[in-house]
Every structure is written in C-alpha cells, then in structure tokens.
C-alpha cells in the first residue's frame, strides 16, 4: 500500500501561483527605548509558507503545557521539560477567568511572569487565549460570566433546554470577551517589544460541544434564512438557505460561519493593537467520515469546514489541527487537509506518546511551520489515552531526538522549505514502503531494516525497529538533481523515474553554519550502497546524476 502519493500531495509539488503573498503586513514596532523589533509574521511564496521571527524564517519546535499550568507557581515545573525537549517555543494558556476575575479589573501577573521567564530560558511563547471557548465549552470564563446566563446566553437544544456552551450569536458575550482580549494584547504590546510572544491563539477548540448549533428561536430564524452573500460568493456557490447551499453539513457550516465571525472580530480587535499572527485550533472529527456533524465540536475549524472558516475569518492567519489520532493514514489525511496555499500547516497540539513523535517528519514534509506535543511539563498530569501514560524519559526522548537535531538548524530548514518543494514520511502501522516522485527522481522510504541488508536477504533477522512505531524522514528538493535529506530510523532510496542508469555524485553529511552549508564528511561505500540509512537524525546534501 502506498500512502504517499495522494493527489493533494502531488498537487503541492507542482508549480504554484507565482505571486508572492504576504499574509500579514510587515509592520515594525518601535519600543520605548527606540529599538525596533520586527513583528513576527507569516509569508507565503509560491504556495509555500514560513513564519518569520526577527525577520528570519523560524521553525517552531513547540511544546504545549498542560491546561492548568497557567499560574506563576507552576512555571518552575515547565522549564526543565522544555530544555530536555530542545523546544524553541512554549505554548501556554492565559485564561479569561484569571485575567479579569472581577469585571473591568485586570490581572496581568501571570503574563508578566511567563514572558520574563521565557526570555530567561531562551524560548519564544505562543499565547493561548482561553476565553468564551475552551474545548467547545465556557469553562475558563470568569465566574461573573458563568453565573449570568441572561447576560451571557448559552445555546438552546432542540427541545428548548439550556445547553452548556455559550451562544456565538450573543453580542454581549462577544463584546465582553473582546474587551478582555484587547486588554491582553495592549499589555503584551507594552511589555513585549522584543516579541518573545510570536503568535496568539484566540480561544481554544471553539464550537459547540455535543450540539450542532444553537436552536434558540433567533438562531433558527437565521438558519432558515439565506446564507450571507460574502460566504456564497467566497465559495463560488449558488445562493440559497443553509440547507439548500450546504445540504448535509448545513448546521455545521452555519455554526462554523457564526463562530468564525465571532472569533475573527476578537482577533481583528487584538491585531489592531498588536499585529501578531493568530490561529485557531480544531478539535478534529474522523477524517474519513463524510462531512456533517457527527459529534465533537460543531462550528470549529474542523477539516470539513475549513473552506467556511477561510471566508469567515480573514484575520485568522491559519486554522490548525490538534491531532490525537495515532493512526498513520488518519494523521497524514489531516496534514493533507490543512496544507493549503491559503493555509500554512501548523500542528499546535499532538499527543505526547512516543508514537506521535515520528509525525514531525511528514509535518515538515508538508511544509509545516510548527509542531508541538501537548502536556509537556513536570506537573505529572497525563492525558492518556490521547497522549502518553506517563511523561517518562523514553517518551521525552522520542521528541527530544528530532527536536535536538532541528533546533540548531531550525531557521535553515524553514528557509529551505519556503524556497523548495518538500516531502516527508513517517512509518505506517504495516511498515510498508512509501514513495514520492520529485521531478526526475523517485524516492522510496523503507522502515525496520538493517543498514546493510535488504528485506529479502535470507540471512536476515528482524530489526528491532521493525515492530516499533518509530522512523521518519524528510527531503527538500534544492534543484532538479539535488536534495537536502534528513531522517531517523529510515532508509531512503533514490531511483530514476525514467529508469535510467544513475549514480550518487556526492553525498555530504553536514550542517548549516550562519546559513551556509558546512560539510562534515562524505558518505560513500557501505553508507550509500543500500540507500541512505539513518539511525539517529543526520543532515545530508545529496547530488545525483543519470548517465548512458
Ligand atoms: C485539546 C485541547 O485543546 C487541550 O487544551 C486539551 O484539553 C487536550 N485536548 C486534551 O488533553
């Protein structure tokens, strides 16, 4: 079975639109001391993307802390894990309930502690705003919001009962949330001229938990009315009611539109203060089920309504999948769905169990700008079965290995991935070979092999990696016959697509120093006779040639 030639993947390797698009403007903040720190921003060139930090491409090797780690006393339990992991970014929540415990009175002490300690620890921050929505519920709203369902109305169920989730149709709730978020962004603008905080996630896994939409009489009236022109025009659809236009996914699309408009207004207000990249994360439904509400968080940027979100939320730079599904095919399908010319791929949350670590390779192969396992701190909470049973050394090591490898070359990788087509793989459950054609070359990934031997060698004995969920690799095509290659627990073979004779001209192991390639040694002989075998991560620059 070949997992790696879906048309969507091939499509991204083809020539993209030529015009370079800058998704956010290159504004520069000038600090009170007079130093200028360029705003982090996302750029898109030829359909590929990069996050720029300090005006340089930045690959986010992230780690998200547990939910209740958002208090100063918890921070000492964060940094040792971040360092062991070799992460360059920490994703941390700031909750509405802690920022505005009493209406109109704001407490920034946690934000101050976080930003200061992140600087001391040499990492960047992605701030997660737990506001009206956290996991499709209002649990992080202040008590004065939770307790006043007249002022801050909840959704209504089919039979008129009050549901748990706040209605996205409430102007009062939106304004109150926006006011708090704006305060947060103002504070950030004042204390963070150097942009330790590189991105902001307004809300968390938005949508209606366990409910397709609000069934209040007003919401139903809107649902029975026409789909807004902006949306039908934006999607090139014929006008009509939600059911006429969206059929089976009408309620989900309706809630997606209103929820995305809600979040977009909050993001827009925040960006007016401090124009950082902003993204929304998605609670994902089964990637193989037809579109439509089948449980989970209706209205969030789930894979089936990315198109609606793209039109509804122009101030959200990207929508991002939180991937807790360990199945290889499902994981890759999600990556395919969220990799678009109009949507940079970033995985802001993934399970922290050992078998998720290998997916960093296909994330990078999809041109991903960031990857972050969830639950990375020393508070000893474990979200099994979503992630690991325990964050022990072996589990941490699985992520630390690729992170330590990419950390010193993160800017170089991000730069090359912006400029060149990329392809990445992770081992699948059935250990099958995976392949991709890039120009004149076919690249085949194999797993669970000894370095010298082929799978069918009669003297073979199973390699220990054969049954383990480890192994992955990534390539960037620097030129027609030149590749940057990296991987771990993988063999990568090159062959000519046209079946011509071919040879390695030059295989260099090396690294980047000050943006320039620096060779450590040449691979030859055994190191290339059976393909390129990676045990621990290594960076190679490979030149190939066909001959008659
Ligand atoms: C996804 C959410 O975004 C996280 O905050 C967390 O609740 C995980 N699910 C589960 O641990």
Coordinates of N, CA, C and O in Angstrom, one line a residue, residues 17-156:
X17 N 1.1 29.2 -7.7 CA 0.9 30.5 -8.2 C 2.1 31.3 -8.0 O 2.9 31.2 -7.0
X18 N 2.5 32.2 -8.9 CA 3.8 32.8 -8.9 C 3.8 34.0 -8.0 O 4.8 34.2 -7.3
X19 N 2.7 34.6 -7.8 CA 2.8 35.8 -7.0 C 3.0 35.5 -5.5 O 2.4 34.7 -5.0
X20 N 3.9 36.2 -5.0 CA 4.2 36.0 -3.5 C 3.1 36.8 -2.8 O 2.8 37.9 -3.1
X21 N 2.6 36.2 -1.7 CA 1.6 36.9 -0.9 C 2.1 37.1 0.5 O 2.6 36.2 1.1
X22 N 1.9 38.2 1.0 CA 2.3 38.4 2.4 C 1.0 38.4 3.2 O 0.1 39.3 2.9
X23 N 0.8 37.4 4.1 CA -0.4 37.3 4.8 C -0.7 38.3 5.8 O -1.8 38.7 6.1
X24 N 0.4 38.8 6.4 CA 0.3 39.9 7.4 C 1.3 40.9 7.0 O 2.3 40.7 6.5
X25 N 0.9 42.2 7.3 CA 1.8 43.2 6.8 C 3.0 43.3 7.7 O 3.0 43.0 8.9
X26 N 4.1 43.8 7.1 CA 5.4 43.8 7.8 C 5.6 45.0 8.6 O 6.4 45.9 8.4
X27 N 4.7 45.2 9.6 CA 4.8 46.3 10.5 C 5.9 46.2 11.4 O 6.3 45.1 11.7
X28 N 6.4 47.2 11.9 CA 7.5 47.2 12.8 C 7.1 48.0 14.1 O 6.6 49.0 14.0
X29 N 7.4 47.3 15.2 CA 7.1 48.0 16.5 C 8.3 48.7 17.0 O 9.4 48.1 17.0
X30 N 8.2 49.9 17.3 CA 9.4 50.6 17.9 C 9.2 50.7 19.4 O 8.2 51.2 19.8
X31 N 10.1 50.2 20.1 CA 10.0 50.2 21.6 C 10.2 51.6 22.1 O 10.7 52.4 21.5
X32 N 9.8 51.7 23.4 CA 10.0 53.0 24.0 C 11.5 53.3 24.1 O 11.9 54.5 24.1
X33 N 12.4 52.3 24.2 CA 13.8 52.6 24.2 C 14.4 52.9 22.8 O 15.5 53.2 22.7
X34 N 13.5 52.8 21.8 CA 14.0 53.2 20.5 C 14.4 52.0 19.7 O 14.7 52.1 18.5
X35 N 14.6 50.8 20.3 CA 15.0 49.6 19.4 C 13.8 49.2 18.6 O 12.6 49.2 19.1
X36 N 14.0 48.7 17.4 CA 13.0 48.3 16.6 C 13.0 46.7 16.5 O 14.0 46.2 16.3
X37 N 11.9 46.1 16.8 CA 11.8 44.7 16.7 C 10.8 44.3 15.7 O 9.6 44.7 15.8
X38 N 11.2 43.7 14.6 CA 10.1 43.4 13.6 C 9.1 42.5 14.1 O 9.4 41.6 14.9
X39 N 7.9 42.7 13.7 CA 6.8 41.8 14.1 C 6.9 40.5 13.5 O 7.2 40.3 12.3
X40 N 6.7 39.4 14.3 CA 6.6 38.1 13.7 C 5.5 38.1 12.7 O 4.5 38.8 12.9
X41 N 5.7 37.4 11.6 CA 4.6 37.4 10.6 C 4.7 36.1 9.7 O 5.8 35.5 9.8
X42 N 3.7 35.8 9.0 CA 3.7 34.7 8.1 C 3.8 35.1 6.7 O 3.0 36.0 6.3
X43 N 4.7 34.5 5.9 CA 4.8 34.9 4.5 C 4.5 33.6 3.7 O 4.7 32.5 4.1
X44 N 4.0 33.9 2.5 CA 3.7 32.8 1.5 C 4.3 33.1 0.2 O 4.1 34.2 -0.3
X45 N 5.1 32.2 -0.3 CA 5.7 32.3 -1.6 C 5.5 31.1 -2.4 O 5.8 30.0 -1.9
X46 N 4.9 31.2 -3.6 CA 4.7 30.1 -4.5 C 3.9 29.0 -3.8 O 4.2 27.8 -3.9
X47 N 3.0 29.3 -2.9 CA 2.1 28.4 -2.2 C 2.8 27.7 -1.0 O 2.2 26.9 -0.4
X48 N 4.0 28.1 -0.7 CA 4.7 27.6 0.5 C 4.8 28.7 1.5 O 4.8 29.9 1.2
X49 N 5.0 28.3 2.8 CA 4.8 29.3 3.8 C 6.0 29.3 4.8 O 6.7 28.3 4.9
X50 N 6.2 30.4 5.5 CA 7.2 30.5 6.6 C 6.7 31.5 7.6 O 6.1 32.5 7.3
X51 N 7.0 31.1 8.8 CA 6.8 32.1 9.9 C 8.1 32.8 10.1 O 9.2 32.2 10.2
X52 N 8.0 34.1 10.1 CA 9.2 34.9 10.2 C 9.3 35.5 11.7 O 8.3 36.1 12.1
X53 N 10.4 35.3 12.4 CA 10.6 35.8 13.7 C 11.9 36.6 13.6 O 12.9 36.0 13.1
X54 N 11.9 37.8 14.1 CA 13.1 38.7 13.9 C 13.4 38.8 12.4 O 14.6 38.8 12.0
X55 N 12.4 38.7 11.6 CA 12.6 38.8 10.1 C 13.3 37.6 9.5 O 13.7 37.7 8.3
X56 N 13.5 36.5 10.2 CA 14.1 35.3 9.7 C 13.1 34.2 9.8 O 12.4 34.1 10.7
X57 N 13.2 33.3 8.8 CA 12.3 32.1 8.9 C 12.6 31.3 10.2 O 13.7 31.3 10.7
X58 N 11.5 30.9 10.8 CA 11.5 30.3 12.1 C 10.7 29.0 12.1 O 9.5 29.0 11.8
X59 N 11.4 27.9 12.4 CA 10.6 26.6 12.5 C 10.3 26.4 14.0 O 11.2 26.4 14.9
X60 N 9.0 26.4 14.3 CA 8.5 26.3 15.7 C 8.6 24.8 16.2 O 7.8 24.0 15.8
X61 N 9.6 24.6 17.0 CA 9.7 23.3 17.7 C 9.1 23.5 19.0 O 9.7 24.0 20.0
X62 N 7.8 23.2 19.1 CA 7.0 23.7 20.2 C 6.7 22.6 21.3 O 6.9 21.4 21.0
X63 N 6.2 23.1 22.4 CA 5.7 22.2 23.4 C 4.5 22.9 24.1 O 4.7 24.1 24.5
X64 N 3.4 22.2 24.2 CA 2.3 22.9 24.9 C 2.2 22.3 26.3 O 2.3 21.1 26.5
X65 N 2.1 23.2 27.3 CA 2.0 22.8 28.7 C 0.5 22.2 29.0 O -0.4 22.5 28.2
X66 N 0.4 21.6 30.1 CA -1.0 21.1 30.5 C -1.9 22.3 30.8 O -1.4 23.5 31.0
X67 N -3.2 22.1 30.8 CA -4.2 23.1 30.9 C -4.0 24.0 32.1 O -4.1 25.2 32.0
X68 N -3.8 23.4 33.3 CA -3.8 24.2 34.5 C -2.4 24.6 35.0 O -2.2 24.9 36.1
X69 N -1.5 24.7 34.0 CA -0.1 25.1 34.3 C 0.0 26.6 34.2 O 1.1 27.2 34.2
X70 N -1.1 27.3 34.0 CA -1.1 28.8 33.8 C -1.1 29.6 35.0 O -1.8 30.6 35.1
X71 N -0.2 29.3 36.0 CA 0.0 30.1 37.2 C 1.4 30.2 37.5 O 2.2 29.2 37.3
X72 N 1.9 31.3 38.0 CA 3.3 31.5 38.2 C 4.0 30.4 39.0 O 5.1 30.0 38.7
X73 N 3.3 29.8 40.0 CA 3.9 28.8 40.8 C 4.2 27.5 40.0 O 5.0 26.6 40.5
X74 N 3.5 27.4 38.9 CA 3.7 26.1 38.1 C 4.9 26.3 37.1 O 5.4 25.3 36.6
X75 N 5.3 27.5 36.8 CA 6.3 27.7 35.8 C 7.7 27.0 36.0 O 8.3 26.4 35.1
X76 N 8.1 26.9 37.3 CA 9.4 26.2 37.5 C 9.3 24.7 37.1 O 10.3 24.0 36.9
X77 N 8.0 24.2 37.0 CA 7.9 22.8 36.6 C 7.8 22.7 35.0 O 7.8 21.6 34.5
X78 N 7.9 23.8 34.4 CA 7.8 23.8 32.9 C 9.2 23.8 32.3 O 9.5 22.9 31.4
X79 N 10.1 24.6 32.7 CA 11.3 24.9 32.0 C 12.2 23.6 31.9 O 12.8 23.4 30.8
X80 N 12.4 22.8 33.0 CA 13.2 21.6 32.8 C 12.8 20.7 31.6 O 13.6 20.2 30.9
X81 N 11.4 20.6 31.5 CA 10.9 19.7 30.4 C 11.2 20.4 29.1 O 11.6 19.7 28.1
X82 N 11.0 21.7 29.0 CA 11.3 22.4 27.7 C 12.7 22.2 27.3 O 13.1 22.0 26.1
X83 N 13.6 22.3 28.3 CA 15.1 22.2 27.9 C 15.4 20.8 27.5 O 16.1 20.6 26.6
X84 N 14.9 19.8 28.3 CA 15.1 18.4 27.9 C 14.7 18.1 26.5 O 15.2 17.3 25.8
X85 N 13.6 18.8 26.1 CA 13.0 18.5 24.8 C 13.7 19.3 23.7 O 13.5 18.9 22.5
X86 N 14.5 20.2 24.0 CA 15.1 21.1 23.0 C 14.1 21.9 22.2 O 14.3 22.1 21.0
X87 N 13.0 22.2 22.9 CA 12.0 23.0 22.2 C 12.5 24.5 22.1 O 13.3 24.9 22.9
X88 N 12.0 25.2 21.1 CA 12.4 26.6 21.0 C 11.2 27.5 21.3 O 11.3 28.7 21.3
X89 N 10.0 26.9 21.5 CA 8.8 27.6 21.8 C 7.9 26.9 22.8 O 7.8 25.7 22.7
X90 N 7.3 27.7 23.7 CA 6.4 27.0 24.6 C 5.0 27.6 24.4 O 4.8 28.9 24.2
X91 N 4.0 26.8 24.3 CA 2.6 27.3 24.2 C 1.9 27.2 25.5 O 1.8 26.1 26.1
X92 N 1.4 28.3 26.0 CA 0.9 28.4 27.3 C -0.5 29.2 27.3 O -0.6 30.2 26.7
X93 N -1.5 28.6 28.1 CA -2.7 29.3 28.2 C -2.7 30.5 29.1 O -2.0 30.6 30.1
X94 N -3.5 31.5 28.7 CA -3.9 32.6 29.7 C -5.4 32.6 29.7 O -6.0 32.7 28.6
X95 N -6.0 32.4 30.8 CA -7.4 32.3 30.9 C -8.2 33.6 31.2 O -7.7 34.4 32.0
X96 N -9.3 33.7 30.6 CA -10.2 34.9 30.9 C -10.4 35.0 32.4 O -10.4 36.1 33.0
X97 N -10.7 33.8 33.0 CA -11.0 33.8 34.5 C -9.9 34.4 35.3 O -10.1 34.9 36.4
X98 N -8.6 34.2 34.9 CA -7.5 34.8 35.7 C -7.1 36.2 35.3 O -6.6 36.9 36.1
X99 N -7.5 36.5 34.0 CA -7.1 37.9 33.6 C -8.1 38.9 34.1 O -7.8 40.1 34.4
X100 N -9.4 38.5 34.1 CA -10.4 39.5 34.5 C -11.3 38.8 35.6 O -12.5 38.6 35.3
X101 N -10.8 38.5 36.7 CA -11.6 37.8 37.7 C -12.8 38.6 38.2 O -13.9 38.0 38.5
X102 N -12.7 39.9 38.2 CA -13.8 40.8 38.5 C -14.0 41.6 37.3 O -13.0 42.1 36.7
X103 N -15.2 41.9 36.9 CA -15.4 42.6 35.6 C -14.7 44.0 35.7 O -14.9 44.7 36.6
X104 N -13.9 44.2 34.6 CA -13.3 45.5 34.5 C -12.0 45.6 35.3 O -11.3 46.7 35.2
X105 N -11.6 44.6 36.0 CA -10.3 44.6 36.8 C -9.4 43.5 36.2 O -9.8 42.4 36.3
X106 N -8.2 44.0 35.8 CA -7.4 43.0 35.1 C -6.1 42.7 35.8 O -5.5 43.6 36.5
X107 N -5.7 41.4 35.8 CA -4.5 41.0 36.5 C -3.6 40.3 35.4 O -3.9 39.3 34.9
X108 N -2.5 41.0 35.2 CA -1.5 40.5 34.2 C -0.3 39.8 34.8 O 0.7 39.6 34.2
X109 N -0.4 39.5 36.1 CA 0.8 39.0 36.8 C 1.3 37.7 36.2 O 2.5 37.5 36.0
X110 N 0.4 36.8 35.7 CA 0.9 35.6 35.1 C 1.6 35.8 33.8 O 2.6 35.3 33.5
X111 N 1.0 36.7 33.0 CA 1.6 37.0 31.7 C 3.0 37.6 31.9 O 3.9 37.3 31.2
X112 N 3.1 38.5 32.9 CA 4.4 39.1 33.1 C 5.4 38.0 33.5 O 6.5 38.0 33.0
X113 N 5.0 37.1 34.4 CA 5.9 36.1 34.9 C 6.3 35.2 33.7 O 7.5 34.8 33.5
X114 N 5.3 34.8 32.9 CA 5.6 33.9 31.8 C 6.6 34.5 30.8 O 7.5 33.9 30.4
X115 N 6.3 35.8 30.4 CA 7.2 36.4 29.3 C 8.6 36.6 29.9 O 9.6 36.3 29.2
X116 N 8.7 37.0 31.1 CA 10.0 37.2 31.7 C 10.8 35.9 31.8 O 11.9 35.7 31.3
X117 N 10.1 34.8 32.3 CA 10.8 33.5 32.4 C 11.1 32.9 31.1 O 12.1 32.2 31.0
X118 N 10.2 33.1 30.1 CA 10.5 32.5 28.8 C 11.8 33.1 28.2 O 12.7 32.4 27.7
X119 N 11.9 34.4 28.4 CA 13.2 35.1 28.0 C 14.4 34.5 28.7 O 15.4 34.2 28.1
X120 N 14.3 34.4 30.0 CA 15.4 33.9 30.8 C 15.8 32.5 30.3 O 16.9 32.1 30.4
X121 N 14.8 31.7 29.8 CA 15.0 30.4 29.4 C 15.2 30.3 27.9 O 15.3 29.2 27.4
X122 N 15.3 31.4 27.2 CA 15.7 31.4 25.8 C 14.7 30.8 24.9 O 15.1 30.2 23.8
X123 N 13.4 30.9 25.2 CA 12.4 30.3 24.3 C 11.3 31.4 24.0 O 11.1 32.3 24.7
X124 N 10.7 31.2 22.9 CA 9.5 32.0 22.5 C 8.2 31.4 23.0 O 8.2 30.3 23.5
X125 N 7.2 32.3 22.9 CA 5.9 31.9 23.5 C 4.8 32.0 22.5 O 4.8 32.9 21.7
X126 N 3.9 31.0 22.5 CA 2.6 31.1 21.8 C 1.6 31.2 22.9 O 1.5 30.3 23.8
X127 N 0.8 32.3 22.9 CA -0.1 32.5 24.0 C -1.5 32.0 23.5 O -2.0 32.3 22.5
X128 N -2.1 31.2 24.4 CA -3.4 30.6 24.1 C -4.5 31.3 24.9 O -4.4 31.3 26.2
X129 N -5.4 32.0 24.3 CA -6.4 32.7 25.0 C -7.6 31.8 25.2 O -8.4 31.5 24.3
X130 N -7.7 31.4 26.5 CA -8.9 30.6 26.9 C -10.0 31.5 27.3 O -10.1 31.9 28.4
X131 N -10.8 31.9 26.3 CA -11.9 32.8 26.6 C -13.3 32.2 26.6 O -13.5 31.2 27.3
X132 N -14.2 32.7 25.7 CA -15.5 32.1 25.7 C -15.5 30.6 25.4 O -16.5 29.9 25.8
X133 N -14.5 30.2 24.6 CA -14.5 28.8 24.2 C -13.2 28.1 24.6 O -12.1 28.6 24.3
X134 N -13.3 27.0 25.3 CA -12.2 26.2 25.6 C -12.7 24.7 25.5 O -13.6 24.4 26.2
X135 N -12.2 24.0 24.5 CA -12.7 22.7 24.2 C -14.2 22.7 24.0 O -15.0 22.0 24.7
X136 N -14.7 23.7 23.2 CA -16.1 23.8 22.9 C -17.0 23.9 24.1 O -18.1 23.4 24.2
X137 N -16.5 24.7 25.1 CA -17.3 24.9 26.3 C -16.8 26.2 27.0 O -15.7 26.8 26.6
X138 N -17.5 26.7 28.0 CA -17.2 28.0 28.6 C -16.4 27.9 29.9 O -16.5 28.8 30.7
X139 N -15.7 26.8 30.1 CA -15.2 26.5 31.5 C -14.1 27.5 32.0 O -13.9 27.7 33.2
X140 N -13.5 28.2 31.1 CA -12.4 29.2 31.5 C -12.9 30.6 31.6 O -12.2 31.6 31.7
X141 N -14.3 30.8 31.4 CA -14.8 32.2 31.6 C -14.8 32.5 33.1 O -14.9 31.7 33.9
X142 N -14.8 33.8 33.4 CA -14.8 34.2 34.8 C -16.2 33.9 35.4 O -17.2 33.7 34.7
X143 N -16.2 33.8 36.7 CA -17.5 33.5 37.4 C -18.6 34.4 37.1 O -19.7 34.0 37.0
X144 N -18.2 35.7 36.8 CA -19.3 36.7 36.5 C -19.9 36.4 35.2 O -21.0 36.9 34.9
X145 N -19.2 35.7 34.3 CA -19.8 35.3 33.0 C -20.6 34.0 33.2 O -21.7 33.9 32.8
X146 N -19.9 33.0 33.8 CA -20.5 31.7 34.0 C -21.9 31.9 34.8 O -22.8 31.1 34.4
X147 N -21.9 32.8 35.7 CA -23.1 32.8 36.6 C -24.3 33.7 36.0 O -25.3 33.7 36.6
X148 N -24.1 34.3 34.9 CA -25.1 35.2 34.4 C -25.6 34.8 33.0 O -25.2 35.3 32.0
X149 N -26.5 33.8 33.0 CA -26.9 33.2 31.7 C -27.9 34.2 31.0 O -28.2 33.9 29.8
X150 N -28.4 35.2 31.7 CA -29.2 36.1 30.9 C -28.4 37.1 30.1 O -28.6 37.3 28.9
X151 N -27.3 37.6 30.7 CA -26.4 38.5 30.0 C -25.5 37.7 29.0 O -25.2 38.2 27.9
X152 N -25.1 36.5 29.4 CA -24.2 35.7 28.5 C -24.9 34.4 28.2 O -24.7 33.4 28.8
X153 N -25.8 34.4 27.2 CA -26.7 33.3 27.0 C -26.0 32.1 26.4 O -25.0 32.2 25.7
X154 N -26.5 30.9 26.9 CA -26.0 29.7 26.4 C -26.8 29.2 25.2 O -27.9 29.7 24.9
X155 N -26.3 28.3 24.4 CA -27.0 27.7 23.3 C -28.3 27.0 23.8 O -28.3 26.6 25.0
X156 N -29.3 26.9 23.0 CA -30.5 26.1 23.3 C -30.5 24.8 22.5 O -30.1 24.8 21.4

